[in-house]
């Protein structure tokens, strides 16, 4: 699973860099896990709940990209 996640992340960034400062992928992954119901303290949750959370967060991010929310928020 970790290898597949690394491949997906590298394809999104169009390369691999040691100095990557893009924390939006990390924040999205944490949000997906929390939305899926996995406890940050550990011991609770399952993989399928995290997958459902990832799908939900991905759908929300896709919808925001489709309506150009970044450009609207920046005032450009």
Coordinates of C-alpha atoms in Angstrom, one line a residue:
X1 CA 0.0 0.0 0.0
X2 CA 2.8 2.4 0.9
X3 CA 4.5 1.8 -2.5
X4 CA 1.3 2.4 -4.4
X5 CA 0.8 5.6 -2.5
X6 CA 4.4 6.7 -3.3
X7 CA 3.9 6.1 -7.0
X8 CA 0.6 8.1 -7.0
X9 CA 2.2 11.0 -5.1
X10 CA 5.2 11.0 -7.5
X11 CA 3.0 11.1 -10.5
X12 CA 1.0 14.0 -9.1
X13 CA 4.1 16.0 -8.4
X14 CA 5.6 15.1 -11.8
X15 CA 8.8 14.0 -10.1
X16 CA 10.4 13.3 -6.8
X17 CA 12.3 15.9 -4.8
X18 CA 13.9 15.8 -1.3
X19 CA 12.9 19.4 -0.8
X20 CA 9.2 19.0 -1.5
X21 CA 7.3 21.5 0.7
X22 CA 3.9 20.7 -0.6
X23 CA 2.0 19.8 2.6
X24 CA -1.4 19.7 0.9
X25 CA -1.1 16.0 0.0
X26 CA -0.2 15.2 3.6
X27 CA -3.1 17.3 4.9
X28 CA -5.5 15.6 2.5
X29 CA -4.3 12.2 3.6
X30 CA -4.8 13.0 7.2
X31 CA -8.2 14.5 6.6
X32 CA -9.2 11.4 4.6
X33 CA -8.2 9.1 7.5
X34 CA -10.1 11.3 10.1
X35 CA -13.2 11.6 7.9
X36 CA -13.1 7.8 7.5
X37 CA -13.4 7.4 11.2
X38 CA -9.9 6.2 12.2
X39 CA -8.8 7.5 15.6
X40 CA -5.6 9.6 15.6
X41 CA -4.8 8.1 19.0
X42 CA -4.7 4.7 17.4
X43 CA -6.4 1.4 18.0
X44 CA -9.6 2.0 16.1
X45 CA -10.8 2.1 12.6
X46 CA -10.3 0.0 9.5
X47 CA -8.8 0.2 6.0
X48 CA -12.1 0.4 4.2
X49 CA -13.3 3.4 6.3
X50 CA -10.1 5.2 5.4
X51 CA -10.6 4.4 1.7
X52 CA -14.1 5.8 1.9
X53 CA -12.8 8.9 3.6
X54 CA -10.2 9.2 0.8
X55 CA -12.8 9.0 -1.9
X56 CA -14.9 11.6 -0.1
X57 CA -12.0 14.1 0.4
X58 CA -10.9 13.5 -3.3
X59 CA -14.4 14.2 -4.5
X60 CA -14.6 17.4 -2.5
X61 CA -11.1 18.5 -3.8
X62 CA -12.2 17.7 -7.4
X63 CA -15.4 19.7 -7.0
X64 CA -13.5 22.7 -5.6
X65 CA -11.1 22.5 -8.5
X66 CA -13.9 22.4 -11.0
X67 CA -15.5 25.6 -9.7
X68 CA -12.1 27.4 -9.6
X69 CA -12.3 28.0 -5.9
X70 CA -8.7 29.0 -5.5
X71 CA -9.0 31.8 -8.1
X72 CA -12.2 33.1 -6.4
X73 CA -10.6 33.1 -3.0
X74 CA -7.4 34.9 -4.1
X75 CA -9.4 37.7 -5.8
X76 CA -7.8 37.2 -9.2

